[in-house]
Amino acid sequence: MDKPINQYAWWQKGIIYQVYPRSFQDSNNDGIGDLQGIIQRLDHLQWLGIPALWISPIYPSPMADFGYDIADYTGIDPIFGNMDDFDELLTELHNRDMKLILDLVPNHTSNQHPWFIESKSSIDNPKRDWYIWHDPLPDGSPPNNWLSVFGGPAWEWDENSKQFYYHAFLKEQPDLNWRNEEVKQAMMDVIRFWLKKGVDGFRVDVMWHMIKDKQFRDNPVNKDYENHMADYEKLLPVYSTDQPMVHDIVREMRAVLDEFGNRLLIGEIYLPVHKLVTYYGHENKGAHLPFNFLLLGLPWDASVISSVIDEYEGALPENGWPNWVLDNHDQSRITSRVGFMQAKVAVILLLTLRGTPTIYYGDEIGMRDVPIPFNEVMDPQGLNMPGKNLSRDPARTPMQWDDSLYAGFSGSRPWLRIDKSYARENVAIQKNKPFSMLTLYHKLIALRQSEPTLMVGDYKPVYSNNQMIAYIRHAEGSSRFLIVLNMSHRPCYFKPQHEVFTGQVVAATIPELEDMRIDGDINLSGDEGIIIKLDN
Ligand code: NOJ
């Protein structure tokens, strides 16, 4: 902490909560969540202490990829409501002193977007160059070997104009050509449209995909590919992603946000740490927060986790603000990955590491991935690669609010089935249980948001081994905290070497540990984690 707390930006002090709108709350009983539904549930978020909301796409869309295929960047899909509903949501949030972050999907549009319909209409249409069109090779095959993230080749043949177009995702999601100046200007206008309305920031979808190799060279083969992996991983996307010029675009987007001031630019980027941090941009003029997904790809092992935390902290550019994520709508939920007991340890980690945390809806009640029978699978990634268990539906199921039919989410059968445990595990029940996951989240958020050290203080690793990690958060003039997490199921023992720690446990995975005095050695049972407010 190198300045007074009030000089940090809202997004540095804050916590982001991701809502997947289809699954949060349905207000009109069509089985699909909507904007009015989110408004109805703002009390929950306010009670939980959430300062900022990120909502996955709500724009008009044929829903081939559930909203990540946009047909109009400045409208609202009727499934979710209309622009009045949106304005109401924004006002309601701002009245509660909460921020709204929208999902921006600039890499590709829907194939139903008027831009693509025009582009496709003929080879000499003025919008032809807005997308990535290419002649076939002399033998009629696609221009190169690039693969789609969702399976199959990334090139789709257009019989009418006798060219291929490129789609990193579904063929219904053609990639825009970001080398075209008009495309860039059109998207900057979209950004301005929402910023003028008062939106507080954007989470930019697949930011590292936006520019591709100008020469369209073949991607090299991935020698580490194994059959259970997505087909896409057969190649290393060396030429189809993370091209140097992408940083110019990110910088331009950031400049547009800076025209308005106090707005946040998040980038969705799945890259190794040393590449990820380049998205902060030269002199931090890129993304404020390139999403840090380290915690969701690695084995849940104390020595691995402690070393990646240190690697990440060490790789951050000067003044680059860290951030942490446990899961999202594309990944397994944390509870399903590490188990219910360790999910409690995980949230202590998430909310006490240095940097902005993002919480995925439902994690606050320990929701788990729900098995979706084959004949009910909705997600194109699951449908296109059956048998590989790659569907993202399990992590997108309706929020479990109470024990009524359909869990209080809707009055009709929801678009995805609800977890069978919903009558036991839901917001209403957990709210009244002093030792539930929800109570832990509530307590941790309140603690973090009332302690400048936990919000913006420095991070110092203290000790780690193959079972546990311990670190200190400290800030001039504020309390010091020691966090000790047992990431294993067996007891662990922490014998501090350089300092005798004394203090009070202020939050823990289980109630028996709360209010305990610490004086020297710390012994924890399996799956336990504690936050100690140190005496000095
Ligand atoms: C990343 C999004 O998070 C994911 O849900 C989507 O399918 C792809 N980008 C394509 O937009």
Coordinates of C-alpha atoms and ligand atoms in Angstrom, one line a residue:
M1 CA 0.0 0.0 0.0
D2 CA 1.8 3.1 -1.2
K3 CA -0.9 5.7 -0.9
P4 CA -4.0 6.4 1.3
I5 CA -6.9 4.1 0.7
N6 CA -9.1 6.7 -0.8
Q7 CA -6.6 7.2 -3.7
Y8 CA -7.2 3.6 -4.9
A9 CA -9.7 3.1 -7.7
W10 CA -13.1 1.5 -7.0
W11 CA -12.0 -1.6 -8.9
Q12 CA -8.8 -2.0 -6.9
K13 CA -10.7 -1.9 -3.6
G14 CA -13.7 -3.8 -4.9
I15 CA -14.9 -7.3 -5.5
I16 CA -16.5 -8.3 -8.8
Y17 CA -19.5 -10.7 -8.9
Q18 CA -20.2 -12.4 -12.2
V19 CA -23.9 -13.1 -13.1
Y20 CA -24.7 -15.4 -15.9
P21 CA -28.1 -13.7 -16.7
R22 CA -29.8 -16.8 -18.1
S23 CA -29.4 -18.5 -14.8
F24 CA -29.7 -15.9 -12.0
Q25 CA -33.4 -15.1 -11.7
D26 CA -36.3 -15.4 -14.1
S27 CA -39.0 -12.7 -13.7
N28 CA -41.4 -13.7 -16.4
N29 CA -41.6 -17.5 -16.0
D30 CA -40.2 -18.5 -19.3
G31 CA -37.5 -20.5 -17.6
I32 CA -34.7 -18.2 -18.5
G33 CA -33.2 -15.5 -16.3
D34 CA -33.5 -11.8 -17.3
L35 CA -32.7 -8.2 -16.3
Q36 CA -35.8 -7.7 -14.1
G37 CA -34.8 -10.9 -12.4
I38 CA -31.3 -9.4 -11.6
I39 CA -33.0 -6.3 -10.3
Q40 CA -35.2 -8.4 -8.0
R41 CA -32.1 -10.0 -6.5
L42 CA -30.0 -6.9 -6.0
D43 CA -30.9 -7.0 -2.3
H44 CA -29.0 -10.3 -2.0
L45 CA -25.9 -8.8 -3.7
Q46 CA -26.1 -5.7 -1.5
W47 CA -26.5 -7.8 1.6
L48 CA -23.5 -9.9 0.5
G49 CA -21.4 -6.7 0.2
I50 CA -20.7 -6.9 -3.5
P51 CA -19.5 -3.6 -4.9
A52 CA -19.5 -4.5 -8.7
L53 CA -21.5 -6.7 -11.0
W54 CA -20.3 -8.2 -14.3
I55 CA -23.1 -9.6 -16.4
S56 CA -22.4 -12.0 -19.3
P57 CA -23.9 -10.8 -22.7
I58 CA -27.5 -9.6 -22.8
Y59 CA -27.5 -8.3 -26.4
P60 CA -29.7 -9.5 -29.2
S61 CA -28.4 -12.9 -30.3
P62 CA -29.5 -16.0 -32.0
M63 CA -28.0 -17.7 -28.9
A64 CA -25.9 -20.2 -30.8
D65 CA -23.3 -19.6 -28.0
F66 CA -25.8 -18.2 -25.5
G67 CA -25.2 -14.6 -26.2
Y68 CA -21.5 -14.7 -27.1
D69 CA -22.8 -14.5 -30.7
I70 CA -24.1 -10.9 -30.9
A71 CA -26.4 -9.6 -33.7
D72 CA -26.7 -6.0 -32.4
Y73 CA -24.1 -4.5 -30.0
T74 CA -26.3 -1.7 -28.8
G75 CA -29.6 -3.5 -28.1
I76 CA -31.1 -5.9 -25.5
D77 CA -32.3 -9.4 -26.4
P78 CA -36.0 -9.7 -25.7
I79 CA -35.3 -12.8 -23.7
F80 CA -33.6 -10.6 -21.2
G81 CA -35.9 -7.6 -21.4
N82 CA -35.5 -4.2 -23.1
M83 CA -33.5 -1.1 -22.9
D84 CA -35.8 0.3 -20.2
D85 CA -35.0 -2.7 -18.0
F86 CA -31.3 -2.2 -18.6
D87 CA -31.5 1.5 -17.7
E88 CA -33.4 0.5 -14.6
L89 CA -30.8 -2.0 -13.6
L90 CA -28.0 0.5 -14.0
T91 CA -29.9 3.1 -12.0
E92 CA -30.7 0.6 -9.3
L93 CA -27.1 -0.5 -9.0
H94 CA -25.8 3.1 -8.9
N95 CA -28.4 4.0 -6.3
R96 CA -26.9 1.3 -4.2
D97 CA -23.4 2.5 -4.9
M98 CA -22.6 -0.6 -7.0
K99 CA -20.9 -0.7 -10.4
L100 CA -22.0 -2.4 -13.6
I101 CA -19.5 -4.1 -15.9
L102 CA -20.7 -5.3 -19.3
D103 CA -19.4 -8.1 -21.4
L104 CA -18.0 -6.9 -24.7
V105 CA -17.4 -9.4 -27.5
P106 CA -15.4 -7.6 -30.1
N107 CA -13.5 -10.6 -31.6
H108 CA -16.6 -12.0 -33.5
T109 CA -20.2 -11.2 -34.2
S110 CA -23.1 -13.5 -34.9
N111 CA -23.5 -14.6 -38.5
Q112 CA -26.9 -12.9 -38.2
H113 CA -25.3 -9.5 -37.5
P114 CA -26.2 -7.1 -40.4
W115 CA -22.4 -6.5 -40.8
F116 CA -21.8 -10.1 -41.6
I117 CA -24.9 -10.5 -43.8
E118 CA -23.6 -7.6 -45.9
S119 CA -20.0 -8.9 -45.9
K120 CA -21.2 -12.2 -47.1
S121 CA -23.4 -10.8 -49.8
S122 CA -20.6 -10.4 -52.4
I123 CA -16.9 -10.2 -52.7
D124 CA -17.0 -6.5 -53.5
N125 CA -19.4 -5.5 -50.8
P126 CA -17.9 -2.5 -48.8
K127 CA -18.1 -4.6 -45.6
R128 CA -16.4 -7.6 -47.2
D129 CA -13.1 -6.7 -45.5
W130 CA -14.8 -6.4 -42.1
Y131 CA -14.4 -10.2 -41.7
I132 CA -11.6 -12.5 -42.5
W133 CA -12.2 -13.9 -45.9
H134 CA -9.7 -16.0 -47.8
D135 CA -9.4 -17.9 -51.0
P136 CA -9.0 -21.7 -50.8
L137 CA -5.7 -23.3 -51.5
P138 CA -5.2 -24.5 -55.2
D139 CA -6.6 -27.9 -54.2
G140 CA -9.7 -26.3 -52.8
S141 CA -8.8 -26.9 -49.1
P142 CA -8.9 -24.2 -46.3
P143 CA -6.2 -21.5 -46.3
N144 CA -4.4 -23.1 -43.3
N145 CA -4.7 -25.7 -40.5
W146 CA -6.3 -23.5 -37.9
L147 CA -8.9 -25.1 -35.7
S148 CA -12.0 -23.9 -34.0
V149 CA -12.0 -23.8 -30.2
F150 CA -15.4 -25.6 -30.4
G151 CA -14.1 -28.4 -32.6
G152 CA -13.5 -28.8 -36.3
P153 CA -11.7 -26.5 -38.7
A154 CA -11.8 -22.8 -38.1
W155 CA -12.7 -22.0 -41.8
E156 CA -16.1 -22.2 -43.3
W157 CA -16.7 -22.4 -47.0
D158 CA -19.1 -19.9 -48.6
E159 CA -20.4 -21.4 -51.8
N160 CA -21.8 -18.2 -53.1
S161 CA -18.6 -16.2 -53.1
K162 CA -16.2 -19.2 -53.3
Q163 CA -14.2 -18.1 -50.3
F164 CA -13.7 -19.3 -46.7
Y165 CA -14.3 -17.2 -43.7
Y166 CA -12.5 -17.6 -40.4
H167 CA -14.3 -18.3 -37.1
A168 CA -12.3 -19.0 -33.9
F169 CA -15.4 -20.3 -32.3
L170 CA -18.7 -21.5 -34.0
K171 CA -19.3 -21.0 -37.7
E172 CA -22.2 -18.9 -36.4
Q173 CA -19.5 -16.6 -34.9
P174 CA -17.4 -15.2 -37.7
D175 CA -14.3 -13.3 -36.6
L176 CA -14.1 -9.6 -37.3
N177 CA -11.1 -8.2 -39.1
W178 CA -9.5 -5.9 -36.6
R179 CA -6.9 -4.8 -39.1
N180 CA -9.7 -2.9 -40.8
E181 CA -10.0 0.7 -39.5
E182 CA -13.8 0.9 -39.9
V183 CA -14.3 -2.2 -37.8
K184 CA -12.2 -0.6 -35.1
Q185 CA -14.1 2.6 -35.2
A186 CA -17.5 0.8 -35.2
M187 CA -16.5 -1.1 -32.1
M188 CA -15.1 2.0 -30.3
D189 CA -18.5 3.6 -31.0
V190 CA -20.2 0.7 -29.3
I191 CA -18.0 1.2 -26.3
R192 CA -18.8 4.9 -26.2
F193 CA -22.6 4.1 -26.5
W194 CA -22.5 2.1 -23.2
L195 CA -20.1 4.4 -21.5
K196 CA -22.3 7.4 -22.2
K197 CA -25.2 5.5 -20.5
G198 CA -23.0 5.3 -17.4
V199 CA -21.7 1.7 -17.6
D200 CA -18.6 1.4 -15.4
G201 CA -16.5 -1.0 -17.4
F202 CA -16.1 -3.9 -19.8
R203 CA -14.9 -7.5 -19.6
V204 CA -13.5 -8.0 -23.1
D205 CA -14.2 -11.5 -24.4
V206 CA -11.1 -13.4 -25.8
M207 CA -9.0 -10.4 -25.9
W208 CA -5.9 -12.3 -27.0
H209 CA -7.7 -13.6 -30.1
M210 CA -8.4 -10.3 -31.7
I211 CA -5.5 -10.1 -34.2
K212 CA -4.2 -13.1 -36.2
D213 CA -1.1 -13.6 -38.2
K214 CA -1.1 -11.5 -41.4
Q215 CA 0.4 -14.3 -43.4
F216 CA -2.0 -16.9 -42.0
R217 CA 0.8 -19.4 -41.3
D218 CA 0.0 -22.9 -40.1
N219 CA -0.1 -23.5 -36.4
P220 CA 2.4 -26.0 -35.1
V221 CA 1.4 -29.4 -33.8
N222 CA 1.1 -29.7 -30.0
K223 CA 3.2 -32.7 -29.0
D224 CA 1.6 -32.9 -25.6
Y225 CA -1.9 -33.4 -27.0
E226 CA -3.9 -36.2 -25.3
N227 CA -7.2 -37.7 -26.5
H228 CA -9.3 -36.4 -23.6
M229 CA -8.4 -32.8 -24.6
A230 CA -10.4 -30.5 -26.8
D231 CA -9.6 -31.0 -30.5
Y232 CA -8.5 -27.4 -30.6
E233 CA -5.5 -28.4 -28.5
K234 CA -4.0 -30.6 -31.2
L235 CA -2.3 -27.4 -32.4
L236 CA -0.5 -24.6 -30.6
P237 CA -2.3 -21.4 -31.5
V238 CA 1.0 -19.6 -32.1
Y239 CA -0.3 -17.7 -35.2
S240 CA -4.0 -17.4 -34.6
T241 CA -3.8 -15.7 -31.2
D242 CA -1.6 -13.3 -29.1
Q243 CA -0.2 -11.3 -32.0
P244 CA 1.9 -8.2 -31.1
M245 CA -0.6 -5.8 -32.8
V246 CA -3.3 -6.8 -30.4
H247 CA -1.7 -4.5 -27.8
D248 CA -2.3 -1.4 -30.1
I249 CA -6.0 -2.3 -30.1
V250 CA -6.2 -2.8 -26.3
R251 CA -4.5 0.5 -25.9
E252 CA -7.0 2.2 -28.1
M253 CA -9.9 0.7 -26.2
R254 CA -8.4 1.8 -23.0
A255 CA -8.0 5.3 -24.4
V256 CA -11.7 5.4 -25.1
L257 CA -12.5 4.4 -21.5
D258 CA -10.1 7.0 -20.3
E259 CA -12.1 9.7 -22.2
F260 CA -14.8 9.0 -19.6
G261 CA -12.7 8.4 -16.5
N262 CA -13.0 6.0 -13.6
R263 CA -14.0 3.1 -15.9
L264 CA -12.6 -0.4 -15.9
L265 CA -11.1 -2.5 -18.7
I266 CA -10.8 -6.3 -18.0
G267 CA -9.4 -8.7 -20.5
E268 CA -10.3 -12.3 -20.8
I269 CA -6.9 -13.9 -21.5
Y270 CA -5.8 -17.5 -21.2
L271 CA -2.0 -17.3 -21.5
P272 CA 1.0 -18.2 -19.4
V273 CA 2.0 -15.6 -16.8
H274 CA 4.8 -13.9 -18.8
K275 CA 2.5 -13.3 -21.7
L276 CA -0.5 -12.5 -19.7
V277 CA 1.2 -9.5 -18.0
T278 CA 2.0 -7.9 -21.3
Y279 CA -1.7 -7.1 -21.5
Y280 CA -1.3 -4.4 -18.8
G281 CA 0.3 -2.6 -21.7
H282 CA 3.2 -0.2 -22.0
E283 CA 3.1 2.1 -19.0
N284 CA -0.1 0.4 -17.8
K285 CA -2.1 1.8 -20.7
G286 CA -3.6 -1.6 -21.6
A287 CA -6.1 -3.6 -19.7
H288 CA -6.5 -2.6 -16.0
L289 CA -7.1 -6.2 -15.2
P290 CA -6.0 -9.0 -17.5
F291 CA -8.0 -11.8 -15.9
N292 CA -5.7 -14.0 -13.9
F293 CA -6.9 -17.6 -14.4
L294 CA -3.9 -19.3 -12.7
L295 CA -6.0 -20.7 -9.9
L296 CA -8.4 -22.5 -12.2
G297 CA -6.0 -24.5 -14.3
L298 CA -3.5 -25.9 -11.8
P299 CA -3.7 -28.8 -9.4
W300 CA -5.0 -27.9 -6.0
D301 CA -1.6 -28.4 -4.3
A302 CA -0.1 -26.1 -1.8
S303 CA 3.4 -26.1 -3.2
V304 CA 2.1 -25.4 -6.7
I305 CA -0.3 -22.7 -5.7
S306 CA 2.2 -20.9 -3.5
S307 CA 4.8 -20.9 -6.3
V308 CA 2.3 -19.5 -8.9
I309 CA 1.2 -16.8 -6.5
D310 CA 4.8 -15.7 -6.1
E311 CA 5.5 -16.1 -9.8
Y312 CA 2.5 -13.9 -10.6
E313 CA 3.3 -11.3 -8.0
G314 CA 6.9 -11.2 -9.4
A315 CA 5.8 -10.9 -13.0
L316 CA 3.4 -8.0 -12.5
P317 CA 4.7 -4.8 -14.0
E318 CA 5.2 -1.8 -11.7
N319 CA 1.8 -0.5 -10.8
G320 CA 0.1 -3.4 -12.5
W321 CA -2.8 -4.3 -10.2
P322 CA -3.3 -8.1 -9.5
N323 CA -6.6 -10.0 -9.7
W324 CA -7.8 -13.5 -8.9
V325 CA -10.5 -15.8 -10.2
L326 CA -11.6 -19.3 -9.0
D327 CA -14.0 -20.2 -11.8
N328 CA -16.5 -18.8 -14.3
H329 CA -19.2 -19.8 -16.8
D330 CA -16.6 -21.6 -18.9
Q331 CA -15.0 -23.7 -16.2
S332 CA -15.9 -26.2 -13.5
R333 CA -17.1 -24.7 -10.3
I334 CA -14.5 -24.5 -7.5
T335 CA -16.6 -26.8 -5.3
S336 CA -16.6 -29.5 -8.0
R337 CA -12.9 -29.1 -8.6
V338 CA -11.6 -29.1 -5.0
G339 CA -14.5 -30.4 -2.9
F340 CA -16.8 -28.6 -0.5
M341 CA -14.3 -28.4 2.4
Q342 CA -11.5 -27.0 0.3
A343 CA -13.8 -24.6 -1.4
K344 CA -13.9 -22.8 1.9
V345 CA -10.1 -22.7 2.0
A346 CA -10.2 -21.4 -1.6
V347 CA -12.5 -18.5 -0.9
I348 CA -10.3 -17.4 2.0
L349 CA -7.4 -17.5 -0.5
L350 CA -9.5 -15.6 -3.1
L351 CA -10.5 -12.9 -0.7
T352 CA -7.2 -12.4 1.1
L353 CA -4.7 -12.4 -1.8
R354 CA -3.6 -9.1 -3.0
G355 CA -5.7 -7.9 -5.9
T356 CA -9.3 -7.7 -7.1
P357 CA -11.3 -11.0 -6.7
T358 CA -14.0 -12.1 -9.0
I359 CA -16.7 -14.3 -7.6
Y360 CA -18.9 -16.5 -9.8
Y361 CA -22.7 -16.5 -8.9
G362 CA -23.7 -19.4 -6.8
D363 CA -20.2 -20.1 -5.4
E364 CA -21.3 -18.2 -2.3
I365 CA -23.6 -21.2 -1.5
G366 CA -21.1 -23.7 -2.7
M367 CA -23.1 -24.6 -5.8
R368 CA -21.5 -27.5 -7.7
D369 CA -21.4 -28.6 -11.3
V370 CA -24.7 -30.3 -12.1
P371 CA -24.6 -33.4 -14.4
I372 CA -26.6 -32.7 -17.5
P373 CA -27.9 -35.8 -19.3
F374 CA -26.8 -36.1 -22.9
N375 CA -30.2 -35.4 -24.3
E376 CA -30.4 -32.1 -22.4
V377 CA -27.0 -30.7 -23.3
M378 CA -27.2 -27.1 -24.5
D379 CA -23.6 -25.9 -24.8
P380 CA -22.2 -26.1 -28.3
Q381 CA -18.8 -27.0 -26.9
G382 CA -20.3 -30.1 -25.3
L383 CA -22.5 -31.0 -28.3
N384 CA -19.6 -30.7 -30.8
M385 CA -17.2 -32.9 -28.8
P386 CA -19.4 -35.5 -27.2
G387 CA -17.8 -38.0 -25.0
K388 CA -15.1 -35.6 -23.8
N389 CA -17.1 -34.1 -20.9
L390 CA -16.4 -30.6 -22.2
S391 CA -19.9 -29.2 -21.9
R392 CA -20.0 -26.0 -19.8
D393 CA -23.7 -26.5 -18.9
P394 CA -22.9 -28.0 -15.5
A395 CA -21.5 -24.7 -14.2
R396 CA -24.3 -22.7 -15.7
T397 CA -27.3 -24.1 -13.8
P398 CA -30.0 -21.9 -12.2
M399 CA -29.2 -20.1 -8.9
Q400 CA -30.6 -21.9 -5.9
W401 CA -32.5 -19.3 -3.9
D402 CA -34.9 -21.4 -1.8
D403 CA -36.5 -24.8 -1.4
S404 CA -39.6 -24.0 -3.5
L405 CA -40.2 -25.7 -6.8
Y406 CA -37.5 -24.6 -9.3
A407 CA -35.5 -23.2 -6.4
G408 CA -37.1 -19.8 -6.4
F409 CA -35.3 -19.2 -9.8
S410 CA -38.5 -19.4 -11.9
G411 CA -42.1 -20.4 -11.9
S412 CA -41.6 -22.7 -14.9
R413 CA -39.2 -25.4 -15.8
P414 CA -35.7 -23.8 -16.2
W415 CA -33.7 -24.0 -19.4
L416 CA -31.1 -26.1 -17.5
R417 CA -31.9 -28.5 -14.7
I418 CA -31.3 -27.5 -11.1
D419 CA -29.0 -29.4 -8.8
K420 CA -30.9 -32.1 -6.9
S421 CA -29.6 -30.8 -3.6
Y422 CA -31.3 -27.4 -4.0
A423 CA -33.8 -27.9 -1.3
R424 CA -31.0 -28.3 1.2
E425 CA -28.4 -26.0 -0.3
N426 CA -29.9 -22.6 -1.1
V427 CA -29.6 -19.0 -0.2
A428 CA -32.6 -18.9 2.2
I429 CA -31.4 -21.9 4.2
Q430 CA -27.8 -21.0 4.3
K431 CA -28.5 -17.4 5.4
N432 CA -29.8 -18.7 8.7
K433 CA -27.0 -21.1 9.3
P434 CA -24.1 -19.6 11.2
F435 CA -21.6 -22.0 9.6
S436 CA -22.7 -22.2 6.0
M437 CA -20.7 -21.3 3.0
L438 CA -22.9 -18.3 2.5
T439 CA -22.2 -17.1 6.1
L440 CA -18.4 -17.5 5.4
Y441 CA -18.6 -15.5 2.2
H442 CA -20.6 -12.8 4.0
K443 CA -18.1 -12.6 6.8
L444 CA -15.1 -12.6 4.6
I445 CA -16.4 -9.9 2.3
A446 CA -17.3 -7.7 5.3
L447 CA -13.9 -8.2 6.8
R448 CA -12.1 -7.5 3.6
Q449 CA -14.1 -4.4 2.8
S450 CA -13.6 -3.0 6.3
E451 CA -9.8 -3.6 6.5
P452 CA -7.7 -1.4 4.2
T453 CA -4.9 -4.0 4.6
L454 CA -6.9 -6.7 3.1
M455 CA -8.3 -4.5 0.3
V456 CA -5.0 -3.0 -0.9
G457 CA -2.2 -3.9 1.5
D458 CA 1.0 -5.6 0.5
Y459 CA 1.5 -9.4 0.2
K460 CA 4.4 -11.2 1.8
P461 CA 4.8 -15.0 1.6
V462 CA 5.8 -16.4 4.9
Y463 CA 5.9 -20.2 4.5
S464 CA 4.7 -23.0 2.4
N465 CA 5.1 -26.8 2.1
N466 CA 3.3 -29.5 0.2
Q467 CA 0.2 -29.1 2.5
M468 CA -0.1 -25.5 3.5
I469 CA 0.6 -21.9 2.7
A470 CA 1.0 -18.9 5.0
Y471 CA 1.3 -15.3 4.0
I472 CA 1.0 -11.8 5.5
R473 CA -0.9 -8.8 4.4
H474 CA 0.3 -5.5 5.7
A475 CA -0.1 -1.8 5.2
E476 CA 1.4 1.2 6.9
G477 CA -0.8 2.4 9.7
S478 CA -3.3 -0.5 9.4
S479 CA -3.7 -3.9 11.0
R480 CA -1.4 -6.7 9.9
F481 CA -3.0 -10.1 9.0
L482 CA -1.5 -13.6 8.8
I483 CA -3.4 -16.1 6.7
V484 CA -2.7 -19.8 7.1
L485 CA -4.4 -22.3 4.8
N486 CA -4.3 -26.0 5.0
M487 CA -4.9 -27.2 1.4
S488 CA -4.7 -30.8 2.4
H489 CA -7.1 -33.1 4.2
R490 CA -4.5 -34.0 6.9
P491 CA -3.5 -32.0 9.9
C492 CA -0.7 -29.5 9.3
Y493 CA 1.8 -27.8 11.6
F494 CA 3.2 -24.3 11.2
K495 CA 6.2 -23.4 13.3
P496 CA 7.2 -19.9 12.5
Q497 CA 11.0 -19.5 12.3
H498 CA 11.7 -15.8 12.3
E499 CA 8.9 -14.2 14.3
V500 CA 6.5 -15.3 17.1
F501 CA 3.1 -14.4 15.8
T502 CA 0.5 -13.4 18.3
G503 CA -3.0 -12.4 17.5
Q504 CA -6.7 -13.2 17.2
V505 CA -8.4 -15.4 14.6
V506 CA -11.0 -13.2 12.9
A507 CA -12.4 -15.6 10.3
A508 CA -12.0 -19.3 9.6
T509 CA -13.3 -22.2 7.6
I510 CA -15.0 -23.5 10.8
P511 CA -16.6 -21.7 13.7
E512 CA -14.5 -23.5 16.4
L513 CA -11.5 -21.6 15.2
E514 CA -13.0 -18.2 15.4
D515 CA -12.0 -15.8 18.2
M516 CA -9.1 -18.2 19.0
R517 CA -5.9 -16.6 20.4
I518 CA -2.7 -17.4 18.5
D519 CA 0.6 -17.4 20.3
G520 CA 3.4 -19.0 18.4
D521 CA 2.9 -22.4 16.7
I522 CA -0.3 -23.0 14.7
N523 CA -1.8 -26.5 14.2
L524 CA -4.7 -27.0 11.8
S525 CA -6.9 -29.9 11.1
G526 CA -7.4 -31.0 7.5
D527 CA -9.2 -28.5 5.3
E528 CA -8.9 -25.6 7.8
G529 CA -7.9 -22.1 7.1
I530 CA -7.6 -19.1 9.3
I531 CA -7.2 -15.3 9.1
I532 CA -5.3 -13.9 12.1
K533 CA -5.4 -10.3 13.0
L534 CA -1.9 -9.8 14.4
D535 CA -1.3 -7.8 17.6
N536 CA 1.3 -5.7 15.9
Ligands
NOJ1 C1 -15.2 -16.7 -24.0 C2 -16.5 -16.8 -23.3 O1 -16.3 -16.7 -21.9 C3 -17.2 -18.1 -23.7 O2 -18.4 -18.3 -23.0 C4 -17.6 -18.0 -25.2 O3 -18.1 -19.2 -25.6 C5 -16.3 -17.7 -26.0 N1 -15.5 -16.7 -25.4 C6 -16.7 -17.2 -27.4 O4 -17.2 -15.9 -27.3

